Short mmCIF file of C-alpha atoms in Angstrom, two decimals:
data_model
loop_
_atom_site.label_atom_id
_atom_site.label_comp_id
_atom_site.label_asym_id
_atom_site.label_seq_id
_atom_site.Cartn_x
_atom_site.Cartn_y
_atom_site.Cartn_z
CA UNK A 1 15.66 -121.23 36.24
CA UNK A 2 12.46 -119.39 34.73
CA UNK A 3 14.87 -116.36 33.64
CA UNK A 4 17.29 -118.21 31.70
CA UNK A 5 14.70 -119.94 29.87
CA UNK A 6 12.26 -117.54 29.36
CA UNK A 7 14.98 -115.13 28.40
CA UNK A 8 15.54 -117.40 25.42
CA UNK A 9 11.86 -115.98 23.87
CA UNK A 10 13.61 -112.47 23.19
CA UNK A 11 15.19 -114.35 20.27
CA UNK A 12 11.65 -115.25 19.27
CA UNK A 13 11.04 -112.19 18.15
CA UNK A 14 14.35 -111.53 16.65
CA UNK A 15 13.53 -114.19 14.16
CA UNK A 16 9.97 -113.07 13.73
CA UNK A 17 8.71 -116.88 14.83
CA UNK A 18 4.82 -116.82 15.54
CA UNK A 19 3.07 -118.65 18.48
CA UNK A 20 2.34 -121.53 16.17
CA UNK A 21 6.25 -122.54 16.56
CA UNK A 22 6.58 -121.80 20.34
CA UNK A 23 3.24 -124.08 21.49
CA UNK A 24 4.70 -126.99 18.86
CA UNK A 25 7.84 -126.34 21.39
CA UNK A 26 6.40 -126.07 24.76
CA UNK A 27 3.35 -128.00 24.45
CA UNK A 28 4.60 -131.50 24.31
CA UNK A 29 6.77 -130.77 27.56
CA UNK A 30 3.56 -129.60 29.40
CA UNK A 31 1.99 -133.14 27.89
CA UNK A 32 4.75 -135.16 28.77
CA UNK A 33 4.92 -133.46 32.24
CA UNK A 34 1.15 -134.19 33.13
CA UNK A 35 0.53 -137.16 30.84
CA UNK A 36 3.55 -139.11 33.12
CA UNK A 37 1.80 -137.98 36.07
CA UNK A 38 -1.31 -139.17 35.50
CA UNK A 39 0.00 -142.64 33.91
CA UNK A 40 2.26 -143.55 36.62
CA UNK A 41 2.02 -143.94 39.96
CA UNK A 42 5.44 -143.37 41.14
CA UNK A 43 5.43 -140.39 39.12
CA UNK A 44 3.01 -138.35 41.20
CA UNK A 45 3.78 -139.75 44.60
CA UNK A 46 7.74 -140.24 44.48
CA UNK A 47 9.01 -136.81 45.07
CA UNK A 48 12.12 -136.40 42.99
CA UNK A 49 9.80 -137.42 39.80
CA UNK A 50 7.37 -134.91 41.29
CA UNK A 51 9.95 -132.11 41.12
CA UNK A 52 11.26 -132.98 38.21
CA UNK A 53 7.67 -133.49 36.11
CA UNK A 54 6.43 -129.85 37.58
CA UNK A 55 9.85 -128.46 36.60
CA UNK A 56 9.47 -130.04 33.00
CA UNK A 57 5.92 -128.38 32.94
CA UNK A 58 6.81 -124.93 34.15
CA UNK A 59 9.76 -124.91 31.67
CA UNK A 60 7.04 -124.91 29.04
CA UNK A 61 4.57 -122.66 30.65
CA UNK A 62 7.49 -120.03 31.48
CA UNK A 63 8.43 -119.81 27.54
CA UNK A 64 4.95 -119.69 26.37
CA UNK A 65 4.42 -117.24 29.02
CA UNK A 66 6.58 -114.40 27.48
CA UNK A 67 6.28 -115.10 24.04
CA UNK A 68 2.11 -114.73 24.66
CA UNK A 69 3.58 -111.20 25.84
CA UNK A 70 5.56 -110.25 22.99
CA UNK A 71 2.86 -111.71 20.21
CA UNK A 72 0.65 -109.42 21.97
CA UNK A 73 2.91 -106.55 21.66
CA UNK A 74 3.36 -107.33 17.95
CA UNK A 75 -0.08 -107.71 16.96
CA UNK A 76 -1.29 -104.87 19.06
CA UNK A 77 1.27 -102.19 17.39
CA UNK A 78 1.14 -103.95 13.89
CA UNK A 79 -2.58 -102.71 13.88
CA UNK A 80 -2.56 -99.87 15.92
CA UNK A 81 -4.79 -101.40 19.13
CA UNK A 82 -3.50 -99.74 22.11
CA UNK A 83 -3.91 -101.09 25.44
CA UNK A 84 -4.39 -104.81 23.72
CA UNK A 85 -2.71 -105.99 26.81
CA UNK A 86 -5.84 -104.89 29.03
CA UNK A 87 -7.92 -107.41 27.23
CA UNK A 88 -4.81 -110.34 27.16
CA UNK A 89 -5.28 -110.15 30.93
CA UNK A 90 -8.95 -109.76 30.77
CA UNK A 91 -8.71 -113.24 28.83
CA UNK A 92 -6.34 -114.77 31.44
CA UNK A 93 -8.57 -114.10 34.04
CA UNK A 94 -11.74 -115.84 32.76
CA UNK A 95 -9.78 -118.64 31.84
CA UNK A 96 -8.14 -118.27 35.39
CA UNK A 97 -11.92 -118.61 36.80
CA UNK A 98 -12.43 -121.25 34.59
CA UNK A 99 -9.20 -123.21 35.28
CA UNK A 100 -9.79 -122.87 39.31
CA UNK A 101 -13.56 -123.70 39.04
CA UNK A 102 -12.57 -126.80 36.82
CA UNK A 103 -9.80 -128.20 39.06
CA UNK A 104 -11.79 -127.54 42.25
CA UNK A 105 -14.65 -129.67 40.95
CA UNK A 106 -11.79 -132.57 39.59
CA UNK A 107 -10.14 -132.63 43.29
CA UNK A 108 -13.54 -132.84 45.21
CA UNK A 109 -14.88 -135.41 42.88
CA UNK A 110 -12.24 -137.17 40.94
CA UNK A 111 -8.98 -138.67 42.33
CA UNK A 112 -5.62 -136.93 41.04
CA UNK A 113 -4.62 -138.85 38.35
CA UNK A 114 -8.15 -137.85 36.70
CA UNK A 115 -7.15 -134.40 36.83
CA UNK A 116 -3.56 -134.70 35.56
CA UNK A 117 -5.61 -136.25 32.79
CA UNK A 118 -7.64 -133.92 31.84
CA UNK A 119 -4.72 -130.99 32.00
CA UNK A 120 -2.99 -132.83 30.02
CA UNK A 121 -5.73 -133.50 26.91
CA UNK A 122 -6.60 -129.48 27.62
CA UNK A 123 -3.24 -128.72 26.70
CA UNK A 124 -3.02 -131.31 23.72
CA UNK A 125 -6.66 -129.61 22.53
CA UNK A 126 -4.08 -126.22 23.13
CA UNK A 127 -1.31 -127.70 21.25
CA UNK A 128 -3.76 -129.46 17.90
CA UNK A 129 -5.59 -126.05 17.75
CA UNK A 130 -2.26 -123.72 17.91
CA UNK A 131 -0.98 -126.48 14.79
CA UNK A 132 -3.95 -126.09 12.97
CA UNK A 133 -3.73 -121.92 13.19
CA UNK A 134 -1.65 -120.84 9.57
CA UNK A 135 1.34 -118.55 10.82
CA UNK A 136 0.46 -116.21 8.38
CA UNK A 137 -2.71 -115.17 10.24
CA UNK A 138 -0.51 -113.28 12.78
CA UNK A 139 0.47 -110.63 10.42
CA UNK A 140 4.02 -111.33 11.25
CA UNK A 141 6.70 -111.00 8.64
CA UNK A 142 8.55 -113.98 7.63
CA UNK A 143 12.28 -114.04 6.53
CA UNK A 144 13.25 -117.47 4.72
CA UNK A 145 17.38 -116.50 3.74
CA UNK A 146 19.57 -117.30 5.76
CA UNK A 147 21.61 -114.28 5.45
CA UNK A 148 18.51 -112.32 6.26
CA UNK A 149 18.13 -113.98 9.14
CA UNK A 150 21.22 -113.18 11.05
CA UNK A 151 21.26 -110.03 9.78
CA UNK A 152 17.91 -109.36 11.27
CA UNK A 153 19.22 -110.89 14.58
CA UNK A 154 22.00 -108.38 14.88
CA UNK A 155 20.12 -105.52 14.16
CA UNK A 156 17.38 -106.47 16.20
CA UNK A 157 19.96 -107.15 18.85
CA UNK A 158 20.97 -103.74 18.62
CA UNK A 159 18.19 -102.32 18.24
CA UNK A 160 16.82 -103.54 21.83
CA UNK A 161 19.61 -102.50 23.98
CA UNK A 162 19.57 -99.18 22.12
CA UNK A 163 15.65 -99.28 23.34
CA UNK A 164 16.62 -100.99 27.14
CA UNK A 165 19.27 -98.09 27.69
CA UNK A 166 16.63 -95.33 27.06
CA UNK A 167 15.60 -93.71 30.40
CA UNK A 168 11.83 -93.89 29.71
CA UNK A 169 11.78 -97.48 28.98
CA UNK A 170 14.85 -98.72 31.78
CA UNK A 171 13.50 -96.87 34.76
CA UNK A 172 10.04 -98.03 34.39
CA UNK A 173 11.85 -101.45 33.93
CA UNK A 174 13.94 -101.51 36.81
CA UNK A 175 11.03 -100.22 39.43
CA UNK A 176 8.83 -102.98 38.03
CA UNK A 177 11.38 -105.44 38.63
CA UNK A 178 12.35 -103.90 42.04
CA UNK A 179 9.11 -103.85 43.44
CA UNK A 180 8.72 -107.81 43.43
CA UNK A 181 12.04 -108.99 44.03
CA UNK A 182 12.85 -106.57 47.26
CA UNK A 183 9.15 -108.07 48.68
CA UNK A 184 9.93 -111.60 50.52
CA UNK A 185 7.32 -113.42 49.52
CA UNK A 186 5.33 -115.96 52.48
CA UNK A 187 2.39 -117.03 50.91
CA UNK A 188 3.80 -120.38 51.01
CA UNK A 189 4.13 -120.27 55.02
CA UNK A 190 0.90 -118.60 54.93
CA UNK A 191 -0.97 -121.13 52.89
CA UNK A 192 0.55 -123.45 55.50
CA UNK A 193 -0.83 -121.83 58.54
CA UNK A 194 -3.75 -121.90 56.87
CA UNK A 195 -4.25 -125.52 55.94
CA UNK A 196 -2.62 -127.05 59.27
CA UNK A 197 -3.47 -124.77 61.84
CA UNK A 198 -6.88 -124.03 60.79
CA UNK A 199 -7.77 -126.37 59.27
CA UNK A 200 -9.11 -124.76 56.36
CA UNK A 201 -11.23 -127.32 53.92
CA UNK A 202 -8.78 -126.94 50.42
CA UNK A 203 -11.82 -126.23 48.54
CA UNK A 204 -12.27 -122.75 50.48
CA UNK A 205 -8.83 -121.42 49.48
CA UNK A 206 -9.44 -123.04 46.02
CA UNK A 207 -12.37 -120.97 45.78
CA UNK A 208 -10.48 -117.88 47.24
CA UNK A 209 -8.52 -117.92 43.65
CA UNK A 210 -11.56 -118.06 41.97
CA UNK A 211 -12.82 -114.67 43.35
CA UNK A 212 -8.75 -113.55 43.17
CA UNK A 213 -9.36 -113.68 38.84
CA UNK A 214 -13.03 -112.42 39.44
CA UNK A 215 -11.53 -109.40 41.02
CA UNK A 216 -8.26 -109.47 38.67
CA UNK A 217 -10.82 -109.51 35.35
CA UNK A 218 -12.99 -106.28 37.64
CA UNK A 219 -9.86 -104.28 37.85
CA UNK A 220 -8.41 -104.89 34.35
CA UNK A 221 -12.00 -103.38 33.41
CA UNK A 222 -12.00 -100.61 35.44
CA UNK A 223 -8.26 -99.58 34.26
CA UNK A 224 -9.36 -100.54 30.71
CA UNK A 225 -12.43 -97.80 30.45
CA UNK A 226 -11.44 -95.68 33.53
CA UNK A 227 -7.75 -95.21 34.58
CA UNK A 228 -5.31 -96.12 31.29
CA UNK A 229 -5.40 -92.28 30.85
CA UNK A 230 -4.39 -91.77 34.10
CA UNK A 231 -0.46 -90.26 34.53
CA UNK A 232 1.03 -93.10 35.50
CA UNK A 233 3.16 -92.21 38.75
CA UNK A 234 -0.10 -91.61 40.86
CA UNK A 235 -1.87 -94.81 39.76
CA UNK A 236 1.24 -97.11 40.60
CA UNK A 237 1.68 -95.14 43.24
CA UNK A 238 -1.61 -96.01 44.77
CA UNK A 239 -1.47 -99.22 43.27
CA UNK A 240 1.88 -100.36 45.48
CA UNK A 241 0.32 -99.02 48.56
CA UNK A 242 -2.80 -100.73 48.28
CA UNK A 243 -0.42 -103.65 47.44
CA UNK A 244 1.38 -102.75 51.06
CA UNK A 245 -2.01 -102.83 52.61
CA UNK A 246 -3.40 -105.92 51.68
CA UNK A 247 -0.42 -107.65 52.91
CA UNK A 248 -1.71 -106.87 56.40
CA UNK A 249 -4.78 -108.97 55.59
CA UNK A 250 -2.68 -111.96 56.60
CA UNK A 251 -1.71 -110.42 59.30
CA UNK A 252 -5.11 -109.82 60.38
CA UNK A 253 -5.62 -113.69 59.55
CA UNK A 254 -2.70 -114.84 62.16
CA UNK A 255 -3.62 -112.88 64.80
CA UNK A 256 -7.35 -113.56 64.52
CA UNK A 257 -8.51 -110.43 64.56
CA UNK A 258 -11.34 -111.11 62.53
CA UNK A 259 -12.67 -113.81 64.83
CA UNK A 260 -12.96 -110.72 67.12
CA UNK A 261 -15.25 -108.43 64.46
CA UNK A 262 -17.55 -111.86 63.99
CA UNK A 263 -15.92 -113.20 60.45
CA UNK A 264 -14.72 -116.90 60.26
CA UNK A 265 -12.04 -117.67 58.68
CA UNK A 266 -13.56 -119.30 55.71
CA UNK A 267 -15.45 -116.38 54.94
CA UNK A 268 -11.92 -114.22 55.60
CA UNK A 269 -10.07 -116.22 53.42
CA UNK A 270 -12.94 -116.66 51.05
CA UNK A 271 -13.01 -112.83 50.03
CA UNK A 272 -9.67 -111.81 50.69
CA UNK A 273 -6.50 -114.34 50.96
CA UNK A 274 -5.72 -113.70 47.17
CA UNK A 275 -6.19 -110.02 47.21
CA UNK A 276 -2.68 -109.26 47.35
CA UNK A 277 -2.05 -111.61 44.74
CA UNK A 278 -4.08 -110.07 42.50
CA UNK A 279 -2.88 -106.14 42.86
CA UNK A 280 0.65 -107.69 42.29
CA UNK A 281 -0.40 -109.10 39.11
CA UNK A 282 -2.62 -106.13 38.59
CA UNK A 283 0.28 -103.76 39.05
CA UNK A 284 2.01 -104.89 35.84
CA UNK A 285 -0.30 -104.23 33.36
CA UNK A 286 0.57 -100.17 33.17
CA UNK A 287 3.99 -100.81 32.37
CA UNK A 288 3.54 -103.38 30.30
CA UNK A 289 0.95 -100.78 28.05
CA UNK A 290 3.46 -98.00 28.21
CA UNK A 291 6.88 -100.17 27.63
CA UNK A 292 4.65 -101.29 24.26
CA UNK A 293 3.63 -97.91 23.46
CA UNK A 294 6.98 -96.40 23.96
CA UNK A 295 9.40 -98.78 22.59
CA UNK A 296 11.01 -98.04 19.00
CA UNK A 297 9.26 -99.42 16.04
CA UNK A 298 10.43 -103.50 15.47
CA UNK A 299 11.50 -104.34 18.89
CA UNK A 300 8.15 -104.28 20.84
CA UNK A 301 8.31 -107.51 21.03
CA UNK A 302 11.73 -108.03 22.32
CA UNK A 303 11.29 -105.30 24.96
CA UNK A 304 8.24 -107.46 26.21
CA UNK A 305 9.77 -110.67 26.23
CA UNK A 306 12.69 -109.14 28.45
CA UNK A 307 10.07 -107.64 30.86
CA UNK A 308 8.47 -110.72 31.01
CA UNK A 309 11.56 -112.67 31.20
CA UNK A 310 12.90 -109.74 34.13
CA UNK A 311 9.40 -110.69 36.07
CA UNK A 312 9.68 -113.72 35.91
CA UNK A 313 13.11 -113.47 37.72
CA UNK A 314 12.00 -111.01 40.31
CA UNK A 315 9.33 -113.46 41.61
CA UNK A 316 12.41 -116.17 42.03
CA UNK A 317 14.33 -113.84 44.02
CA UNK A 318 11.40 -112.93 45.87
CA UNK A 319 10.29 -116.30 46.22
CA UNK A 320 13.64 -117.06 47.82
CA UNK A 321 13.84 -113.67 49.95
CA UNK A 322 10.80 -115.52 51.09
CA UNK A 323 11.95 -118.72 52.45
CA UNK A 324 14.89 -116.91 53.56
CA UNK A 325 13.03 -114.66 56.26
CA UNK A 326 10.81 -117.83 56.81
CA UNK A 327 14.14 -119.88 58.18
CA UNK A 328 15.41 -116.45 59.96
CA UNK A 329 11.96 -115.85 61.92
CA UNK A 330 12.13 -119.59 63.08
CA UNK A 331 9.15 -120.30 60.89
CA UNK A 332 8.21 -124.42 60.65
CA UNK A 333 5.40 -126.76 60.49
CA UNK A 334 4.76 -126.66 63.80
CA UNK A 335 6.04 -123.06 65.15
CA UNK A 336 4.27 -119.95 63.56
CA UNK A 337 4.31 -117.70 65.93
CA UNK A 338 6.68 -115.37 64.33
CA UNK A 339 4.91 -115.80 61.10
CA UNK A 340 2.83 -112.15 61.93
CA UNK A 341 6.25 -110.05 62.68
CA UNK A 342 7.34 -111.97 59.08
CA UNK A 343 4.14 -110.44 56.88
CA UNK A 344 4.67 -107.25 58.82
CA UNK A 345 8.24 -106.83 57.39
CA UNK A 346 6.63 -107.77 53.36
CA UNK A 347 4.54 -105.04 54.03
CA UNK A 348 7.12 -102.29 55.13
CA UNK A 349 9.41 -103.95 51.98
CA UNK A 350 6.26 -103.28 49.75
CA UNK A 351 6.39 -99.92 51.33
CA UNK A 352 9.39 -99.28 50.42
#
């Protein structure tokens, strides 16, 4: 669902829109999503309206998502700032501290519907500011004809599959893809065992998140002033297996093995259940610098959007690999005891 419709932003850049024109688009479905659910009751307790409200919101955040990438892109190439996308996710993970710290303190001390609220007048402060920003700020070029237009579509068009078929751009493309969607993904079972067989207070894992951005905005740093030099091979090389690694952590988790070296599972969970998270998140950010650096001149954007739109993707099929191996291993509510042979195969698939 998140492919098709953030695959749709690659024709954001071919007509050279700004991100002025994609929040007036996607902000008033994030409203409407959030606004409904905190308004009305049956809206955040019936589930089909649940489903179909959080759909409604991720359909805007999924389209702002990717076009965030490929403004980036533009704006970082159009005045020669390389590695701008180090500081984009820099910025995402303060406000990712931010956001978690926030909606921790709204669930311990406010019902629901308060928070819903206040999501939904963040994103209307989003939407007011993003209206009263003048397009031409951006540095974009405009093109008013509409013969101009469509011409610029088709040569765009043609310009990024001439750029998608090139072997430096495609490979790099195809691994980052790869590398998510051949990796079932349990954190879903796992935040599960988590929350009804130990009984772990929601705020803890909330608060695990909040350390997952702290470390997310430490290693965006590091690469920022340390490794972007780096060849790249090695670093995503060590990057996947640390990936690999981490995965065990859960593993550790299940089997209690850190009961046995004296560490509760709050503190476990505390410091390292989004770990693995965060160095597949982390993992993205050197191809997403060299795709921008590499890419022909006028369809950096477009080569973005399409990674972003590809990512987005791979985490659905991973997501689904997921509850796939969840159903195989005999994984429910109240049987998880093949949950540890489960995180055991993510980590040999991360391996590999």
């Amino acid at each position: 669902f998140q492919w098709w419709l953030s695959l749709s932003t690659v024709f954001y850049q071919m007509f050279f829109t700004s991100e002025v024109v994609v929040e007036f688009l996607t902000s008033p479905l994030e409203v409407l999503a959030w606004g409904s659910m905190a308004t009305f009751q049956g809206a955040r307790e019936v589930l089909p309206s649940l489903m179909a409200f959080a759909m409604l919101s991720n359909l805007g955040a999924s389209i702002t998502e990717v076009a965030k990438d490929a403004l980036v892109a533009e704006y970082g190439l159009r005045y020669r700032i390389n590695g701008l996308q180090s500081y984009a996710l820099m910025a995402s993970a303060a406000g990712g501290v931010l956001g978690n710290l926030l909606g921790g303190y709204l669930l311990l001390r406010t019902p629901p519907k308060i928070s819903f609220l206040v999501f939904a007048a963040l994103l209307s402060l989003q939407l007011v500011v993003s209206l009263s920003s003048k397009e031409e700020s951006f540095g974009l070029p405009r093109i008013t004809e509409t013969s101009s237009v469509l011409k610029s579509v088709k040569q765009q068009l043609s310009n990024f599959m001439e750029a998608i078929q090139a072997d430096e751009i495609s490979q790099p493309l195809i691994w980052a893809v790869a590398s998510i969607s051949m990796v079932p993904l349990l954190s879903g079972s796992v935040f599960c065992y988590q929350t009804q067989v130990l009984n772990l207070d929601p705020s803890v894992i909330g608060m695990s998140k909040v350390i997952g951005q702290l470390m997310l905005l430490g290693l965006t740093v590091v690469y920022d002033r340390y490794l972007k030099t780096l060849p790249m091979r090695p670093l995503i090389q060590i990057v996947q297996l640390l990936y690999a690694l981490s995965i065990l952590l859960d593993y550790i988790l299940l089997k209690q093995i850190n009961i046995g070296v004296g560490i509760s599972n709050e503190v476990f969970v505390l410091c390292f259940s989004s770990l693995a998270e965060i160095l597949a998140q982390f993992k993205i950010l050197p191809f997403a610098v060299r795709l921008a650096n590499m890419c022909p001149q006028g369809c950096e954007g477009s080569v973005t959007s399409f990674l972003a739109s590809a990512l987005c993707l791979s985490q659905i099929v991973s997501a689904f690999l997921g509850v796939g191996l969840a159903n195989l291993m005999g994984v429910t509510s109240s049987n998880y005891s093949n949950l540890s042979s489960g995180i055991l195969i993510q980590s040999l698939a991360a391996l590999v």
